Coordinates of C-alpha atoms in Angstrom, one line a residue:
M1 CA 271.2 204.3 261.2
K2 CA 274.6 205.6 260.0
T3 CA 275.0 206.1 256.3
V4 CA 277.8 207.0 254.0
K5 CA 277.1 208.7 250.7
L6 CA 279.3 208.0 247.7
S7 CA 279.1 209.8 244.3
L8 CA 281.1 209.0 241.2
H9 CA 282.1 211.9 238.9
R10 CA 283.4 211.4 235.4
S11 CA 284.4 213.6 232.4
A12 CA 282.3 213.0 229.4
D13 CA 284.9 214.5 227.1
E14 CA 288.3 213.5 228.6
S15 CA 288.3 209.9 229.8
F16 CA 291.3 208.7 232.0
V17 CA 292.7 212.3 232.5
Q18 CA 294.2 212.5 235.9
E19 CA 293.9 216.3 236.4
W20 CA 291.6 218.1 238.9
E21 CA 290.8 220.9 236.4
V22 CA 288.9 218.6 234.1
A23 CA 285.1 219.2 234.2
R24 CA 283.2 216.1 235.6
E25 CA 279.6 215.3 236.2
C26 CA 278.0 213.0 238.6
V27 CA 277.2 209.7 236.9
F28 CA 275.9 207.9 240.0
S29 CA 275.5 208.3 243.7
V30 CA 274.5 205.9 246.4
R31 CA 273.9 205.8 250.2
L32 CA 275.3 202.8 252.0
N33 CA 274.3 201.8 255.5
Q34 CA 275.6 199.2 258.0
E35 CA 273.4 196.6 256.3
H36 CA 275.4 197.1 253.1
I37 CA 278.9 197.6 254.4
D38 CA 281.1 197.6 257.5
Y39 CA 282.3 201.1 256.7
P40 CA 286.1 201.3 256.8
H41 CA 286.7 204.8 258.3
D42 CA 289.3 205.5 255.7
P43 CA 287.7 207.1 252.6
K44 CA 290.6 205.7 250.4
K45 CA 289.8 202.2 251.5
L46 CA 286.1 202.8 250.8
A47 CA 286.9 204.2 247.4
E48 CA 289.1 201.1 246.7
L49 CA 286.3 198.9 247.7
L50 CA 284.0 200.7 245.3
F51 CA 286.5 200.3 242.6
H52 CA 286.8 196.6 243.3
V53 CA 283.1 195.8 243.3
T54 CA 282.4 197.8 240.1
N55 CA 285.3 196.1 238.2
A56 CA 285.8 192.6 239.7
P57 CA 284.8 189.5 237.8
V58 CA 281.9 187.5 239.3
E59 CA 284.2 184.9 240.8
M60 CA 285.9 187.6 243.0
I61 CA 282.7 188.9 244.5
N62 CA 281.8 187.8 248.0
K63 CA 278.6 188.3 250.0
T64 CA 279.6 191.7 251.3
H65 CA 280.4 192.8 247.7
E66 CA 277.0 191.5 246.6
K67 CA 275.3 193.7 249.2
I68 CA 277.2 196.8 247.9
L69 CA 276.4 196.0 244.3
L70 CA 272.7 195.6 245.2
A71 CA 272.8 198.9 247.0
L72 CA 274.3 200.5 243.9
W73 CA 271.6 199.1 241.6
E74 CA 268.8 200.1 244.0
N75 CA 270.1 203.6 244.7
C76 CA 271.8 204.8 241.5
S77 CA 270.6 208.3 240.7
D78 CA 269.3 207.7 237.2
G79 CA 267.5 204.5 238.2
R80 CA 269.0 202.6 235.3
T81 CA 272.7 201.8 235.8
F82 CA 275.9 202.6 237.6
Y83 CA 279.3 202.7 236.1
S84 CA 282.5 200.9 236.9
M85 CA 285.2 203.1 238.2
S86 CA 288.1 204.1 235.9
V87 CA 291.3 206.1 236.2
G88 CA 290.6 209.8 236.2
D89 CA 287.2 209.3 238.0
V90 CA 286.5 211.3 241.1
V91 CA 284.8 209.8 244.2
K92 CA 283.2 212.0 246.8
V93 CA 282.7 210.4 250.2
H94 CA 280.3 212.0 252.7
D95 CA 280.7 210.1 255.9
H96 CA 278.1 209.7 258.6
D97 CA 279.4 212.8 260.4
G98 CA 279.0 214.9 257.3
N99 CA 282.7 215.1 256.4
L100 CA 283.5 215.2 252.7
T101 CA 286.6 213.6 251.2
T102 CA 287.2 214.0 247.4
L103 CA 289.5 211.4 245.8
M104 CA 290.7 210.9 242.2
C105 CA 291.4 207.4 240.9
K106 CA 295.0 207.4 239.7
S107 CA 296.9 204.8 237.7
V108 CA 298.1 203.5 241.0
G109 CA 296.1 204.5 244.2
W110 CA 294.2 207.6 245.0
E111 CA 294.9 211.3 245.3
E112 CA 293.0 213.5 247.7
L113 CA 291.8 217.0 246.7

């Protein structure tokens, strides 16, 4: 089964800073498979989807989003919680072929490292 690994990295000291040089630590990671998501082969679209499902109000969540949220809860690295994405956060996407894409959430859109 093909999986995609996502990890969210955040600065504990400098929230919302949109610079690569800021130290960040992994606050959660998750593996998603085809049961969770029809993986869009564009890492930016996947990061945008992750942003949406961790920030959207309940009335904007559909069945696909529910599966992703469930996977986040079941697979978060600390076993307690996951975080909504914010500006300045970095998402690392490891696709099913092992390719890594690193993206920073900007005020508008994404910037790739």
